[in-house]
mmCIF file of N, CA and C in Angstrom:
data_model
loop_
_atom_site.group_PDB
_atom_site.id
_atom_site.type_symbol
_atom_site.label_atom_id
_atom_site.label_comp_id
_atom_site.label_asym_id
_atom_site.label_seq_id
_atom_site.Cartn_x
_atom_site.Cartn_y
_atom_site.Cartn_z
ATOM 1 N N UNK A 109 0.833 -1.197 0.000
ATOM 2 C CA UNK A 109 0.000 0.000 0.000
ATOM 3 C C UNK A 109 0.870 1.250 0.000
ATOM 4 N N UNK A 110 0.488 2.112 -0.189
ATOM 5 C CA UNK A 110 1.070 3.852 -0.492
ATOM 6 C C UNK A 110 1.758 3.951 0.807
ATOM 7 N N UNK A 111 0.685 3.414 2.251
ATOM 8 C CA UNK A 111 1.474 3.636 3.445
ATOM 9 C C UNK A 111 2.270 3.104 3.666
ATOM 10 N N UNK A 112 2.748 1.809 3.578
ATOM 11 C CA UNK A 112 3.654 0.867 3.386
ATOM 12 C C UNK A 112 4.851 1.312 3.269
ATOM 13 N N UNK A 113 4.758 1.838 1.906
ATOM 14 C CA UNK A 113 5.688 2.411 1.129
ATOM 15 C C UNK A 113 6.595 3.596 1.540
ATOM 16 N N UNK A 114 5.838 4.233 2.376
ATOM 17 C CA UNK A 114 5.917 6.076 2.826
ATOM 18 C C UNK A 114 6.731 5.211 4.747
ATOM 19 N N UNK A 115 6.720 4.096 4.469
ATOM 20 C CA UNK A 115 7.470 3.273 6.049
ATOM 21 C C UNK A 115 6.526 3.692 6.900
ATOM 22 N N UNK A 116 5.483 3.575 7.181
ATOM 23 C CA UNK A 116 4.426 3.866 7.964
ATOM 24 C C UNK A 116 3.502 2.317 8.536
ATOM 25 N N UNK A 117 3.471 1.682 8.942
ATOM 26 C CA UNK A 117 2.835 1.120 9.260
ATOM 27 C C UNK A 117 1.526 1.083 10.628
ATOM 28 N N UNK A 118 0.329 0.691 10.363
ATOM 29 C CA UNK A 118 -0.442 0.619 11.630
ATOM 30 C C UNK A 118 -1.477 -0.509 11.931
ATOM 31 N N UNK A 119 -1.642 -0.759 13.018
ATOM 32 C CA UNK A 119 -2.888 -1.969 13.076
ATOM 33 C C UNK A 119 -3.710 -2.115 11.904
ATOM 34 N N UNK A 120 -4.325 -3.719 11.821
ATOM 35 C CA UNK A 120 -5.402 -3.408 11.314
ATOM 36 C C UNK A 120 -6.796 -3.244 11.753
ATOM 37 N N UNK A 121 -7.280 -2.504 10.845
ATOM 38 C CA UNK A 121 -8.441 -1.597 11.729
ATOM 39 C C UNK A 121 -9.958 -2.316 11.833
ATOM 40 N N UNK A 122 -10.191 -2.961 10.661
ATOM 41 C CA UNK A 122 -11.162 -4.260 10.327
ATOM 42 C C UNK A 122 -12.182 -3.410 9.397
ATOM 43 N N UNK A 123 -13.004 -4.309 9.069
ATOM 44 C CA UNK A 123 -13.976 -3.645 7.839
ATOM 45 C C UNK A 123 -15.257 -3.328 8.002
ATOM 46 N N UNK A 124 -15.915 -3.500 9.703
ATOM 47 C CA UNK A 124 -16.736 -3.451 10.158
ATOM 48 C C UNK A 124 -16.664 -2.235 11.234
ATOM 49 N N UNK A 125 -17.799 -1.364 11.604
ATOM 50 C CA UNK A 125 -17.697 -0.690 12.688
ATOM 51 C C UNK A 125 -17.522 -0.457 13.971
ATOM 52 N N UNK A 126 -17.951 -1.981 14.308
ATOM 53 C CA UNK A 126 -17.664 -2.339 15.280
ATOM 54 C C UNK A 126 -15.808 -2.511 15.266
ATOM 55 N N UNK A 127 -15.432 -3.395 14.689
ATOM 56 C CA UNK A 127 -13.399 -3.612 14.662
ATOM 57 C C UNK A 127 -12.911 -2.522 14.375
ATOM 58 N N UNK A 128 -13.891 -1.088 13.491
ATOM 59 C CA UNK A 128 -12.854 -0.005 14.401
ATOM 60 C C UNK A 128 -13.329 0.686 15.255
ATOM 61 N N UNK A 129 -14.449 0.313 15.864
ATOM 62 C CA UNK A 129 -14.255 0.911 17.324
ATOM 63 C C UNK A 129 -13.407 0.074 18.261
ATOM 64 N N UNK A 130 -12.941 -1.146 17.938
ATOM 65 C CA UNK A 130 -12.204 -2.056 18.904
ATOM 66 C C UNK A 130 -10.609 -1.479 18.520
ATOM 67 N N UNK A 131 -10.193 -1.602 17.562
ATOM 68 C CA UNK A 131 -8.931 -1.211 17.431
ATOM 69 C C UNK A 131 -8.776 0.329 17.950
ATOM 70 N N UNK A 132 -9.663 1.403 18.016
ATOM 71 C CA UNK A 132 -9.739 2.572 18.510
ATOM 72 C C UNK A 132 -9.515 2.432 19.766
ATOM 73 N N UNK A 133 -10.207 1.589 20.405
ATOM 74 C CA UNK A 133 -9.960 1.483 21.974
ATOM 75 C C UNK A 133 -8.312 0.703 22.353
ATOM 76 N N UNK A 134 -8.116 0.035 21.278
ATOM 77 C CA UNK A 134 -7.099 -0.598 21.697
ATOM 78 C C UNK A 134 -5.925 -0.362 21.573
ATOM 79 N N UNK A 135 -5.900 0.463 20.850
ATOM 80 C CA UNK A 135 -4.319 1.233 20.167
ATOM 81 C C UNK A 135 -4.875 2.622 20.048
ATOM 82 N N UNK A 136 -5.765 3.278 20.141
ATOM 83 C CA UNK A 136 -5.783 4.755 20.105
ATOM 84 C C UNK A 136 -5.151 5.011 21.165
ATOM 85 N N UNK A 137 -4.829 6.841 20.670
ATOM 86 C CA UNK A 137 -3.505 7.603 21.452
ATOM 87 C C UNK A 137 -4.762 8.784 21.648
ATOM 88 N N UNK A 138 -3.731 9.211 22.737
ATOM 89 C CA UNK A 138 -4.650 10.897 23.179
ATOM 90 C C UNK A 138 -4.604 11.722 22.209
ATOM 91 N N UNK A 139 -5.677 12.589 22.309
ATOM 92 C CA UNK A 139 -5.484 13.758 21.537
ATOM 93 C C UNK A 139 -4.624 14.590 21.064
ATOM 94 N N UNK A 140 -4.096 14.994 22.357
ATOM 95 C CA UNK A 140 -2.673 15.622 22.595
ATOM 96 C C UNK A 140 -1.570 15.046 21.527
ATOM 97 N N UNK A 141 -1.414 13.562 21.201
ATOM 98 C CA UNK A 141 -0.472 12.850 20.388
ATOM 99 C C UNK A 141 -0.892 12.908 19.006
ATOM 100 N N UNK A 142 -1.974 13.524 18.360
ATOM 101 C CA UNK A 142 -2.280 13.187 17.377
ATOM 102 C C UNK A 142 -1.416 14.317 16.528
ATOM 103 N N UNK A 143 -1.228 13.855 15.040
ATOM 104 C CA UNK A 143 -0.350 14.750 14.254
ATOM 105 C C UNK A 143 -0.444 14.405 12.859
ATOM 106 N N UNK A 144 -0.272 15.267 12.086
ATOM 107 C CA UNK A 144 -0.253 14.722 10.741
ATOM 108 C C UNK A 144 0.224 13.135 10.429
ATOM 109 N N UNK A 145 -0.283 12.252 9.756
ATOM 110 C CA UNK A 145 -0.040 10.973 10.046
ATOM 111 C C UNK A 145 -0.567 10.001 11.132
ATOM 112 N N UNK A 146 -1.342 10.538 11.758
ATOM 113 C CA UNK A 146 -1.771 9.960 12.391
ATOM 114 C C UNK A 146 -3.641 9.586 11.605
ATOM 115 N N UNK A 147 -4.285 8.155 12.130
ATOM 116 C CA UNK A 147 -5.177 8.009 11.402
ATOM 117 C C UNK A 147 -6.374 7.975 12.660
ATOM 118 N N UNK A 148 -7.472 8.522 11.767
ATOM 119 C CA UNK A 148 -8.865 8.862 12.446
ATOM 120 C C UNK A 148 -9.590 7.349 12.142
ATOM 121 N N UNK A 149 -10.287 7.371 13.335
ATOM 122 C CA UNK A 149 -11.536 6.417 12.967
ATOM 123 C C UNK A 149 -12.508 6.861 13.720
ATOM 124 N N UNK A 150 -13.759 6.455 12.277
ATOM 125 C CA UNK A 150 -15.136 7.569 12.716
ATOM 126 C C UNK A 150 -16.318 6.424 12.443
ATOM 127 N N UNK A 151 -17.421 6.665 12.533
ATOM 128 C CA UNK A 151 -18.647 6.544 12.912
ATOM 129 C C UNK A 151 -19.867 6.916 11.890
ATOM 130 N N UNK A 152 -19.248 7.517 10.833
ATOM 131 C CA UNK A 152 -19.812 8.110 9.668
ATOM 132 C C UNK A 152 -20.890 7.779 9.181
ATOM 133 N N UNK A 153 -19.978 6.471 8.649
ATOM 134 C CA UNK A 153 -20.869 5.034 7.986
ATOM 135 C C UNK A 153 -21.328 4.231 9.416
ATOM 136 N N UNK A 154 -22.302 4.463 9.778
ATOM 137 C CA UNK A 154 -23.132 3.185 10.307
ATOM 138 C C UNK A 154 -23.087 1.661 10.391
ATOM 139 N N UNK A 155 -22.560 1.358 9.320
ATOM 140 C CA UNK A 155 -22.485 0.085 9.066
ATOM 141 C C UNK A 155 -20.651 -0.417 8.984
ATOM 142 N N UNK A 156 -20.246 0.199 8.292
ATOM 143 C CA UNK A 156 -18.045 -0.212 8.256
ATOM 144 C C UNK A 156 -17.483 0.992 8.888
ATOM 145 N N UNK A 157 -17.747 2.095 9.496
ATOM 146 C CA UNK A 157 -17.096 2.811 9.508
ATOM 147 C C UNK A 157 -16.720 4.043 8.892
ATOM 148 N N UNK A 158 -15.317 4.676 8.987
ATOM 149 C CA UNK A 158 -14.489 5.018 8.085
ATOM 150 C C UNK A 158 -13.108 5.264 9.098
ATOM 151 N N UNK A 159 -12.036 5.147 7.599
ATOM 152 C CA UNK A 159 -10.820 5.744 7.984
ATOM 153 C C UNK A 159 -10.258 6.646 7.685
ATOM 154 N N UNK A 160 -9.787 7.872 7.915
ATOM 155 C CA UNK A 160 -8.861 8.600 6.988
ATOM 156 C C UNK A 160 -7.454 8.866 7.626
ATOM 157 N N UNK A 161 -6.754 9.902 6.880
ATOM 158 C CA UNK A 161 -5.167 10.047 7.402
ATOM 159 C C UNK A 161 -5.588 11.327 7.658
ATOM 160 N N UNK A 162 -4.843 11.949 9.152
ATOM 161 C CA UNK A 162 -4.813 13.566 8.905
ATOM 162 C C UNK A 162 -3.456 13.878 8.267
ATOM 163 N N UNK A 163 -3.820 15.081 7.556
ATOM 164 C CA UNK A 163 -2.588 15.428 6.790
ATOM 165 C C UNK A 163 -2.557 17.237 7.354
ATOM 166 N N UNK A 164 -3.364 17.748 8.039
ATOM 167 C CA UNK A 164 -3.246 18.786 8.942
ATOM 168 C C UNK A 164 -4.501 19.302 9.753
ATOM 169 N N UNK A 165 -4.359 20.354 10.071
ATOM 170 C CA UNK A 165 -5.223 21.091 11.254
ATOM 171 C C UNK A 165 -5.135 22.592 10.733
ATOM 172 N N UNK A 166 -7.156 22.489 11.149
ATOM 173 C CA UNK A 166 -7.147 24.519 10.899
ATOM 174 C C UNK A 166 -7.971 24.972 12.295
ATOM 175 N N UNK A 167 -8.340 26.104 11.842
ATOM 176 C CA UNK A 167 -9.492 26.492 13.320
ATOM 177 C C UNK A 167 -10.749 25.426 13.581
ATOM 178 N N UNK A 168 -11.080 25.097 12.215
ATOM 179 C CA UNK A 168 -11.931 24.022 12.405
ATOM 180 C C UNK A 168 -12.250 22.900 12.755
ATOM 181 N N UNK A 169 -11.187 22.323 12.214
ATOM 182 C CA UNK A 169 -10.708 20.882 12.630
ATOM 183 C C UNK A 169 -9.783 19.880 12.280
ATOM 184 N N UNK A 170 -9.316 18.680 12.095
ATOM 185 C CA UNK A 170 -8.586 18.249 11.479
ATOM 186 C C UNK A 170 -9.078 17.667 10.339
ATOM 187 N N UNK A 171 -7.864 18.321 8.951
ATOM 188 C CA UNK A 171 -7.858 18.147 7.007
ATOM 189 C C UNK A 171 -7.602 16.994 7.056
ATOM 190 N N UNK A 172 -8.346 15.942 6.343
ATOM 191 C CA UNK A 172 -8.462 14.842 6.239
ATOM 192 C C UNK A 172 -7.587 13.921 4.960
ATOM 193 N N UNK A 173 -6.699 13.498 4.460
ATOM 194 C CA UNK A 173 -7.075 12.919 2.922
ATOM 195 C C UNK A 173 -7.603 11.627 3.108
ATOM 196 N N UNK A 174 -8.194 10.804 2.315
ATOM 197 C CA UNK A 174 -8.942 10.098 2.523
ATOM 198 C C UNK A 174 -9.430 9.442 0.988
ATOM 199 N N UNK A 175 -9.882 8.123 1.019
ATOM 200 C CA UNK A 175 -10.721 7.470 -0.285
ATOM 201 C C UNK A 175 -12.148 6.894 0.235
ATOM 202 N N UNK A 176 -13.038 6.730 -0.574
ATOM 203 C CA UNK A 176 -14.301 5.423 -0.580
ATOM 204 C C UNK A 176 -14.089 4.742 -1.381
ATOM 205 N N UNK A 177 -14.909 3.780 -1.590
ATOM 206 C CA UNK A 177 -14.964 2.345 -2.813
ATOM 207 C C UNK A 177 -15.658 2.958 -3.803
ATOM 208 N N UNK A 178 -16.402 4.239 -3.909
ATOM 209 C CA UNK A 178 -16.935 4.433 -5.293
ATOM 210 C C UNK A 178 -15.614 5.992 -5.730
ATOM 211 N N UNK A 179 -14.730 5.970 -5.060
ATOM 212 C CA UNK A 179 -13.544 7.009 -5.773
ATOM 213 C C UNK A 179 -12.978 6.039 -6.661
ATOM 214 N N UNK A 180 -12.817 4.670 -6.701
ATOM 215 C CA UNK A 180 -12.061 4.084 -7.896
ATOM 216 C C UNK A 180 -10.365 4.339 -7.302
ATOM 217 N N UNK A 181 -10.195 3.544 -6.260
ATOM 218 C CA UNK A 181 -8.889 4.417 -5.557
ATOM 219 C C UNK A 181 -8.675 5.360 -5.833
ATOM 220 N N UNK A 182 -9.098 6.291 -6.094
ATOM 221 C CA UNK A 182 -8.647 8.243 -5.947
ATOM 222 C C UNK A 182 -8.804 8.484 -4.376
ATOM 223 N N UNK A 183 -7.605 9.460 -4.156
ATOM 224 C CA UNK A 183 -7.664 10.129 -2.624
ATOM 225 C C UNK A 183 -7.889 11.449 -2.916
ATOM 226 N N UNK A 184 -8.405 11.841 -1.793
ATOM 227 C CA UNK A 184 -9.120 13.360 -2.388
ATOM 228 C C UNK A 184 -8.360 13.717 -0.648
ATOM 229 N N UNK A 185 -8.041 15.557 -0.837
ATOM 230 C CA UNK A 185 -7.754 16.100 0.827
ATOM 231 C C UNK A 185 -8.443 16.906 0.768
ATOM 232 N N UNK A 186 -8.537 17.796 1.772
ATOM 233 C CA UNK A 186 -9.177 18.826 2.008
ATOM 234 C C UNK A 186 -10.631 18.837 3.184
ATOM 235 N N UNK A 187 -11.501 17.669 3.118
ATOM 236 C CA UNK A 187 -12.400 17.853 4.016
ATOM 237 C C UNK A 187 -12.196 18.002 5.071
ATOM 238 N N UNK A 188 -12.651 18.695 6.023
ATOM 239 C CA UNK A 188 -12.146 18.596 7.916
ATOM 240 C C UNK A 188 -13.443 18.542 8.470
ATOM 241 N N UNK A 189 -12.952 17.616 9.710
ATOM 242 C CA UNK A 189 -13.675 17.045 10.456
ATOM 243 C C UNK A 189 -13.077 17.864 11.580
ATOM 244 N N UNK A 190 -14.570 18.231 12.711
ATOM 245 C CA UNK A 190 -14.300 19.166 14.054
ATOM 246 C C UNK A 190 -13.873 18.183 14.467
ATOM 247 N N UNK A 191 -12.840 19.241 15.784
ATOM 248 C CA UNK A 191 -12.089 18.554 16.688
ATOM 249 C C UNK A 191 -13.070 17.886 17.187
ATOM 250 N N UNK A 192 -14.128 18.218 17.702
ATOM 251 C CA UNK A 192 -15.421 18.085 18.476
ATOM 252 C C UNK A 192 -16.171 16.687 18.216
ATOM 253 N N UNK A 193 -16.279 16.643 17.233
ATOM 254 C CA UNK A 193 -17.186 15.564 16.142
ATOM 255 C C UNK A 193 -17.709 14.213 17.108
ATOM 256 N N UNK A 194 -18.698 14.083 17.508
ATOM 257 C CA UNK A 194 -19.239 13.126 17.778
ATOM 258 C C UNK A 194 -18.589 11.570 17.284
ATOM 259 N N UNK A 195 -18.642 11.794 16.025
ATOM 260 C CA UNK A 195 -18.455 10.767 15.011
ATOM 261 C C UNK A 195 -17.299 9.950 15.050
ATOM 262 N N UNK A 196 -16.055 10.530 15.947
ATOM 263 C CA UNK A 196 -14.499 10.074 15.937
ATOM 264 C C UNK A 196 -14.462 9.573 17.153
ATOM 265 N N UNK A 197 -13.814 8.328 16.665
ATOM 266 C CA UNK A 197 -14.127 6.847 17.609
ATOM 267 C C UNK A 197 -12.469 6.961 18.382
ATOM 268 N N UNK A 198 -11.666 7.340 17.641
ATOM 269 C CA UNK A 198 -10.094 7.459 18.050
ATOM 270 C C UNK A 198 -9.007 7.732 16.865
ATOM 271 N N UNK A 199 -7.975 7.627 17.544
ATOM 272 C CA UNK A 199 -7.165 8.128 16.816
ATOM 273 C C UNK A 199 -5.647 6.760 16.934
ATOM 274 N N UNK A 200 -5.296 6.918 15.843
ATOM 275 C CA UNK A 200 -4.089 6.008 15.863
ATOM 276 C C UNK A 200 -2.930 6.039 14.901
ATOM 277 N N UNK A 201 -1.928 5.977 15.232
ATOM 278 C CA UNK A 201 -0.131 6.532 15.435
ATOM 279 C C UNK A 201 0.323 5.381 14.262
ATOM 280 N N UNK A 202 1.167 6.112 13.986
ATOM 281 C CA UNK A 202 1.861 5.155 12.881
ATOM 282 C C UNK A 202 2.803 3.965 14.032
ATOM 283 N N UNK A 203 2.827 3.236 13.686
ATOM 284 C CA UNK A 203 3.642 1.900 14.533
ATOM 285 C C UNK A 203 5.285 2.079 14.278
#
């Protein structure tokens, strides 16, 4: 994978919502630790989840890049998610 590649490695997170709320609990880091490279897991999707990478921070929240299964592997950046967000299950560190 791209992350692989970039020497990044991290858990796996699972394909269900439930396995990433388990890996969130189980390897998520504090807030405080989070940083570009570090990966979100959210609550979005109801049913799998989601994952993305942060790739930075504004007043708003943390810039996301990120794919779905109907991008055709394309990564798109730019969306941000509030610090705040209900939706973010945890956060987790490159290994």
């Amino acid at each position: 994978s791209v992350i692989n590649k970039m020497g990044m490695d991290y858990p796996r997170v699972g394909d269900s919502l439930a396995e990433k709320a388990a890996t969130a609990k189980r390897y998520g880091v504090p807030v405080n630790q989070v940083r570009p490279g570090s990966v979100v897991l959210t609550s979005e999707n109801k049913e799998n989840g989601h994952v993305a990478i942060i790739v930075g921070r504004n007043q708003q929240g943390w810039i996301l890049g990120e794919s779905n299964y109907g991008l055709n592997g394309k990564v798109q950046y730019g969306r941000v998610i509030p610090y705040n967000s209900p939706n973010i299950l945890g956060y987790i560190n490159p290994q």
